[in-house]
Coordinates of C-alpha atoms and ligand atoms in Angstrom, one line a residue:
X22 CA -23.6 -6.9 -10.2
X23 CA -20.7 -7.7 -7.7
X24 CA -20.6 -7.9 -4.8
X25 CA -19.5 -4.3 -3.0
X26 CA -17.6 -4.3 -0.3
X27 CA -17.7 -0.7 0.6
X28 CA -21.3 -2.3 1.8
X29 CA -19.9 -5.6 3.6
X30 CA -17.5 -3.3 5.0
X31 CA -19.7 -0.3 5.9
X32 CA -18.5 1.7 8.4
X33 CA -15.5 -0.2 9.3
X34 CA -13.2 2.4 7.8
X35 CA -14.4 5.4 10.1
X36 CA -11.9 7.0 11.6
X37 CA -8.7 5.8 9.3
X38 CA -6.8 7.7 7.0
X39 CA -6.4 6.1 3.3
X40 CA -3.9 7.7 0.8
X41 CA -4.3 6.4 -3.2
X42 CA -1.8 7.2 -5.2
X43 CA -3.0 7.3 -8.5
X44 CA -6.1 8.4 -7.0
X45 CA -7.3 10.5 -10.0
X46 CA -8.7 7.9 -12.4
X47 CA -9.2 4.0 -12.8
X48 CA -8.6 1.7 -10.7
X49 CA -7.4 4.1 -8.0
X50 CA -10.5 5.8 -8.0
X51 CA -12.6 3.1 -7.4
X52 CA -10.0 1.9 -4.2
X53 CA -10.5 5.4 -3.4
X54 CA -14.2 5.2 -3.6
X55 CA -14.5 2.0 -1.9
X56 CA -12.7 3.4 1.3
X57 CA -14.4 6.2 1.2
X58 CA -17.9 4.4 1.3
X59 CA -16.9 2.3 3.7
X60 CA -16.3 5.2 6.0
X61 CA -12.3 6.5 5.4
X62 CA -11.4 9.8 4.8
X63 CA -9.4 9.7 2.2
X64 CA -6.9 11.4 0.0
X65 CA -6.4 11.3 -3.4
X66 CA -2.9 11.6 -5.3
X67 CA -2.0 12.4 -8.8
X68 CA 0.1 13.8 -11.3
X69 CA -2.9 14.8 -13.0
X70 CA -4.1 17.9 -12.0
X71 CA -8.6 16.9 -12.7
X72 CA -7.8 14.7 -9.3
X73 CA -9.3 17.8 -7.8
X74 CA -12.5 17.2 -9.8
X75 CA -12.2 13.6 -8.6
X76 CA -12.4 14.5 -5.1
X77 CA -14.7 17.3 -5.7
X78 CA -16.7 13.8 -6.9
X79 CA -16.9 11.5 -3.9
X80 CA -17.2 15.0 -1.5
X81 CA -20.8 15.9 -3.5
X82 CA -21.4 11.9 -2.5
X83 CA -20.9 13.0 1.0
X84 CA -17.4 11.3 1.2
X85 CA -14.7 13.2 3.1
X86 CA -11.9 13.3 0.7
X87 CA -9.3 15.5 -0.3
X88 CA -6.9 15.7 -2.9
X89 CA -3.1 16.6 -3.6
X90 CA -2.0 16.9 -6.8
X91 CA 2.1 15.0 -7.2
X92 CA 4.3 13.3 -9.2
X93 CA 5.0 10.0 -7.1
X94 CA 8.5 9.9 -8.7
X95 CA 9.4 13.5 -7.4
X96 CA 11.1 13.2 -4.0
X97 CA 10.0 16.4 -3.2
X98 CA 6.5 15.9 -3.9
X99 CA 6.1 13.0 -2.5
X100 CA 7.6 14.6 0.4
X101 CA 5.1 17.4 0.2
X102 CA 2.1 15.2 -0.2
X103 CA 3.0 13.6 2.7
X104 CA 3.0 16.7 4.6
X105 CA -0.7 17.8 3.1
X106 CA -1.8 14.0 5.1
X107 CA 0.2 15.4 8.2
X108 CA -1.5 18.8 8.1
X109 CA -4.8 17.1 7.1
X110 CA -5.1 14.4 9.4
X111 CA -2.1 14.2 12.0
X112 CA -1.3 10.5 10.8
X113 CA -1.9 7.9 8.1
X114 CA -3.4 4.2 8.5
X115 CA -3.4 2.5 4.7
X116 CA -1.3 3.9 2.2
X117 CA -2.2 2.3 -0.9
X118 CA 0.3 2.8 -4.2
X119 CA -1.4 2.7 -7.3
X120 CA 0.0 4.6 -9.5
X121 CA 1.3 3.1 -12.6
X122 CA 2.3 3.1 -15.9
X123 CA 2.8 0.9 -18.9
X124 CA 4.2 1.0 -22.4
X125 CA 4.8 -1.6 -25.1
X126 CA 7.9 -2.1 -27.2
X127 CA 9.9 -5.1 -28.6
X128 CA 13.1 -4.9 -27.2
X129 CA 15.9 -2.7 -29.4
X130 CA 13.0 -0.2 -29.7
X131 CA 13.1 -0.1 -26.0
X132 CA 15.0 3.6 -24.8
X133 CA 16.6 3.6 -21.5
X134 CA 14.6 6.6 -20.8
X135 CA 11.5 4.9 -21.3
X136 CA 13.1 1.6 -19.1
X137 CA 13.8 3.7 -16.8
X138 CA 10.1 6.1 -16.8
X139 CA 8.0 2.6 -16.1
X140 CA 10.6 1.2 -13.0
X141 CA 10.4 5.1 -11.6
X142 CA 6.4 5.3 -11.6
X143 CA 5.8 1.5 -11.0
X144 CA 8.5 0.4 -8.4
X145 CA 10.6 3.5 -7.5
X146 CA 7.7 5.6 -6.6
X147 CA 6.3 2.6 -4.6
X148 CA 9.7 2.5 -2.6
X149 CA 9.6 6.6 -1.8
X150 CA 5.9 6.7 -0.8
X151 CA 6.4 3.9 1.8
X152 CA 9.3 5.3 3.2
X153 CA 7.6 8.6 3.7
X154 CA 4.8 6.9 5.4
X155 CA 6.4 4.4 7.6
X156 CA 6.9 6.6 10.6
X157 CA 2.9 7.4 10.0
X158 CA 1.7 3.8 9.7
X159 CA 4.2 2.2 13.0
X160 CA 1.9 5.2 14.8
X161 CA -1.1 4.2 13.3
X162 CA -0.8 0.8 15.3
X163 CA -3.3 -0.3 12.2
X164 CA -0.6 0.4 9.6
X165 CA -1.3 -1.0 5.6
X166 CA 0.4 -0.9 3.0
X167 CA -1.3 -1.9 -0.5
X168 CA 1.3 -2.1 -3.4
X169 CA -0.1 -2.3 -6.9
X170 CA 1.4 -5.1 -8.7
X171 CA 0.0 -7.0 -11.8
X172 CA -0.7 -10.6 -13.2
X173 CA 2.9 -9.4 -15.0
X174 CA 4.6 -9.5 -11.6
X175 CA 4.2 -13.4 -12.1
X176 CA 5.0 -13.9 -15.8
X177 CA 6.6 -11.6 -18.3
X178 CA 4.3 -10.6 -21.1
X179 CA 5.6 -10.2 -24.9
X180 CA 6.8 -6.8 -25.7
X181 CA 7.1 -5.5 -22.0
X182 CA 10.0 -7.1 -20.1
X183 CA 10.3 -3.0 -18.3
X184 CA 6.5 -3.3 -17.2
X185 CA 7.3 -7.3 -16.2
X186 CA 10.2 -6.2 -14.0
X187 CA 9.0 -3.0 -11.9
X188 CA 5.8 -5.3 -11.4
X189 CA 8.0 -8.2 -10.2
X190 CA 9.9 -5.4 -7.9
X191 CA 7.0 -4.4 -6.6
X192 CA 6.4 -8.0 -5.1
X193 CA 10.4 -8.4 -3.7
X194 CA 9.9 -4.9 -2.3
X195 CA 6.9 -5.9 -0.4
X196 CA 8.0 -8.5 0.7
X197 CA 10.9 -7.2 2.2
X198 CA 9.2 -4.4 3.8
X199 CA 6.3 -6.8 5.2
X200 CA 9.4 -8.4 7.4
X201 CA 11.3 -5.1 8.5
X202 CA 7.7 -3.4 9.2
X203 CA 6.2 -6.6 11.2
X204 CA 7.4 -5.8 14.4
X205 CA 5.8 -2.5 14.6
X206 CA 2.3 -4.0 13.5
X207 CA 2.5 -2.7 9.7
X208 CA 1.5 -4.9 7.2
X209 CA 2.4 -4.8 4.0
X210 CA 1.0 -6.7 0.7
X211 CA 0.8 -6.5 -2.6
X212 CA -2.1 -7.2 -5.6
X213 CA -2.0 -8.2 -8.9
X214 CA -4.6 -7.3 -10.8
X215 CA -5.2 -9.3 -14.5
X216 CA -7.2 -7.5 -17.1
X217 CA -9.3 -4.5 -15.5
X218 CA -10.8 -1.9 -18.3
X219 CA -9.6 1.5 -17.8
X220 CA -7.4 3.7 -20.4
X221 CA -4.6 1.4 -19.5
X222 CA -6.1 -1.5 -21.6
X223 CA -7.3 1.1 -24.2
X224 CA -3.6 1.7 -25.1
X225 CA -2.5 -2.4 -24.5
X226 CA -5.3 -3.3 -27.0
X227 CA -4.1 -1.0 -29.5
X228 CA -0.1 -1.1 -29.5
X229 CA -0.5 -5.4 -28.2
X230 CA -2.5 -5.9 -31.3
X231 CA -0.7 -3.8 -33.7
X232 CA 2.4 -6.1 -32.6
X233 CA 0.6 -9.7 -32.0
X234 CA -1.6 -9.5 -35.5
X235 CA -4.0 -7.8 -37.5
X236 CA -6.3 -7.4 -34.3
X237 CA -9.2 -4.7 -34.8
X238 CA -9.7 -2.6 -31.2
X239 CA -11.2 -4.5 -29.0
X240 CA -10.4 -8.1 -30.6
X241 CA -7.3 -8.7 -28.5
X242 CA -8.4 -7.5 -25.0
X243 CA -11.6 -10.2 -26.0
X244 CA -9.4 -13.0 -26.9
X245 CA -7.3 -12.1 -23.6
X246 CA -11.1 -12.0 -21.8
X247 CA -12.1 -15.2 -23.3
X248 CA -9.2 -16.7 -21.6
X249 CA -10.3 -16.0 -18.1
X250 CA -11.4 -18.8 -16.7
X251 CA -14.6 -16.8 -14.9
X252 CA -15.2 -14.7 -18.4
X253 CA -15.3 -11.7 -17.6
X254 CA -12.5 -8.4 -16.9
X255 CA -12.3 -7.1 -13.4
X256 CA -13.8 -3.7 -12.8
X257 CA -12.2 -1.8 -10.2
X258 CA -14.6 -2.5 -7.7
X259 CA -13.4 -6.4 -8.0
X260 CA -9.4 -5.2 -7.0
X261 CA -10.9 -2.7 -4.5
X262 CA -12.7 -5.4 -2.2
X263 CA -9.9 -7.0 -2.0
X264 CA -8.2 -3.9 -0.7
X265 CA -10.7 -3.1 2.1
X266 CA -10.3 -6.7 3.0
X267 CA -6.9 -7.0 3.1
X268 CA -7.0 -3.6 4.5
X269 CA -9.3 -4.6 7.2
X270 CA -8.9 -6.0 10.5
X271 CA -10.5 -9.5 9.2
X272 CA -7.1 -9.0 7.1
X273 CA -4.6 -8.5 10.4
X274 CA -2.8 -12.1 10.2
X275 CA -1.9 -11.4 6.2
X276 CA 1.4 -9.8 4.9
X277 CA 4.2 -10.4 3.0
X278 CA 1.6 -11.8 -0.2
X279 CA 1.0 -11.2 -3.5
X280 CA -2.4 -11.6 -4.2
X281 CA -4.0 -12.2 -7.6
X282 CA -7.4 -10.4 -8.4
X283 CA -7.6 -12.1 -12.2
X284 CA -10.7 -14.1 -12.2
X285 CA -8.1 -17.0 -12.2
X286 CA -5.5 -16.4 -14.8
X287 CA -2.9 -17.0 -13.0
X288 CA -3.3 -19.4 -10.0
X289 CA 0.3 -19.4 -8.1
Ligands
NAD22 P1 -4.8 4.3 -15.5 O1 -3.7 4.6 -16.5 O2 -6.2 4.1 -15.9 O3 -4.7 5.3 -14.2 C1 -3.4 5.5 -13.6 C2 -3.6 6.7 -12.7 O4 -2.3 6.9 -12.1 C3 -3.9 8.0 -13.5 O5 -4.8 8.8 -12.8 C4 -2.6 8.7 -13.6 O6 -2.7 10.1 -13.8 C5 -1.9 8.3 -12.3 N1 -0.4 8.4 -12.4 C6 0.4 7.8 -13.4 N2 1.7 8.1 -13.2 C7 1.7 8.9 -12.0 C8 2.7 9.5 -11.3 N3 4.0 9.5 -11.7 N4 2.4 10.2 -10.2 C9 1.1 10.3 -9.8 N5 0.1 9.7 -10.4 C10 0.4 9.0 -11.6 O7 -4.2 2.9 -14.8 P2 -5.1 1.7 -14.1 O8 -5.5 0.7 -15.1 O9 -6.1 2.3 -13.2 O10 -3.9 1.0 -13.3 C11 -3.7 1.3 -11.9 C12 -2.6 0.4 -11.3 O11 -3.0 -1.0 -11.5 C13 -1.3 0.5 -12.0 O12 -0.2 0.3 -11.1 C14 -1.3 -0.6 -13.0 O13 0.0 -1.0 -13.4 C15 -2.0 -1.7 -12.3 N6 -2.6 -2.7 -13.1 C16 -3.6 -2.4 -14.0 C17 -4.2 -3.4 -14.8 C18 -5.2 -3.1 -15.8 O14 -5.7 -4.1 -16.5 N7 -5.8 -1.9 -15.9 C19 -3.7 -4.7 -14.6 C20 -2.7 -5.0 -13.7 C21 -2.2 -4.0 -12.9

């Protein structure tokens, strides 16, 4: 079992405000979960509409948590999530963007459309959700921003050179926002997560192996696995104790990194 840091962290959290984008399922829940354990109130977004049940979830745990139910790459609704945290709390302290998507296609089977779908969730959305809670987080005085990046915001992957780019946009977004947000004490970071199981990896085993061999499910994602040099995929609790760290005030002299939660398959 890992170690949880919803318990090294318990109670630290009371008080702040934690939006997840993404909020609904995978990894995002757990990041939701974590905060939520480790005393946040938090508030879960996504497109997907059974976030409600999700919330409904960590509320029967006797979590405060909310949901709102948006399509990060809709101005307006990100707009109008943003007003549910206003009417909800008053203010925001960690925003953490999640959401994602990913497809796989060699290159002249690649649409623009589709290009264009995986920048808007992955990298677009990220910018519009941080700019609607900048004002938020310089009040905060504890301001955090977590951006979800990937082990493919450091090296390109086969067959996803749009997933390789809004993840490496992510990182240069960060970045840039950690400098112009430092002087009013909000940090921002970003996370790259390597192989974590959620439905995510479901779809990369199947369309990756139909493209790299005659792989049967689940003998890709296991060679990928056997690659890691500590053996094992990352379950969201792993990228969510990172989060609380970084989110933490044992995390107030980090920003402007990209931090990789892999079990060391990349190590830059
Ligand atoms: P997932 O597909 O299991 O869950 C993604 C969640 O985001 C879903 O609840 C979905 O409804 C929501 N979502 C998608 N598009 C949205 C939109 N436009 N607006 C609002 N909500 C939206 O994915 P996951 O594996 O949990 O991945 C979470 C993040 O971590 C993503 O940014 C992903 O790129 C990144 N990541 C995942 C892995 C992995 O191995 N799973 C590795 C590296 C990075």
């Amino acid at each position: 079992m890992n170690p949880v840091g919803s318990e090294i962290f318990a109670g630290h959290f009371r008080s702040r405000r934690v939006m997840v984008t993404g909020g609904g399922s995978g990894i995002g829940f757990g990041i939701a979960q974590a905060f939520a354990e480790a005393g946040a109130s938090v508030l879960l977004v996504d497109r997907n509409p059974l976030v409600s049940d999700s919330a409904a979830q960590l509320r029967e745990a006797g979590y405060d948590a909310e949901h709102a139910v948006a399509d990060v790459t809709d101005e307006a609704q990100v707009k109008a999530a943003f007003a549910r945290v206003v009417d909800l709390w008053g203010g925001l302290d960690v925003l953490v963007n999640n959401a994602g998507i990913i497809t796989i296609s060699n290159l002249e089977d690649l649409s623009l459309e589709e290009f264009n779908k995986v920048l808007a969730v992955n990298t677009t959305a990220v910018f519009l959700c941080c700019r609607e809670a900048a004002g938020l987080l310089r009040a905060s005085g504890k301001g955090v921003i977590l951006n979800a990046s990937s082990g493919q915001g450091r090296q390109g992957f086969i067959y996803t050179p749009h997933y390789a780019a809004s993840k490496f946009g992510v990182i240069g977004l960060s970045q840039s926002l950690a400098k112009e947000l430092a002087p009013s004490g909000v940090r921002v970071n970003s996370y790259c997560p390597g192989i974590v199981k959620t439905e995510m990896w479901e779809y990369n085993d199947r369309e990756w192996g139909r493209r790299l061999g005659d792989y049967k499910p689940g003998e890709l994602i296991q060679e990928w696995i056997d690659g890691i040099p500590l053996k094992r995929p990352a379950e969201a609790t792993d990228v969510a104790n990172l989060l609380l760290f970084l989110a933490s005030d044992a995390g107030s002299y980090i920003t402007g990194q990209a931090i990789n939660i892999d079990g060391g398959m990349f190590m830059n």
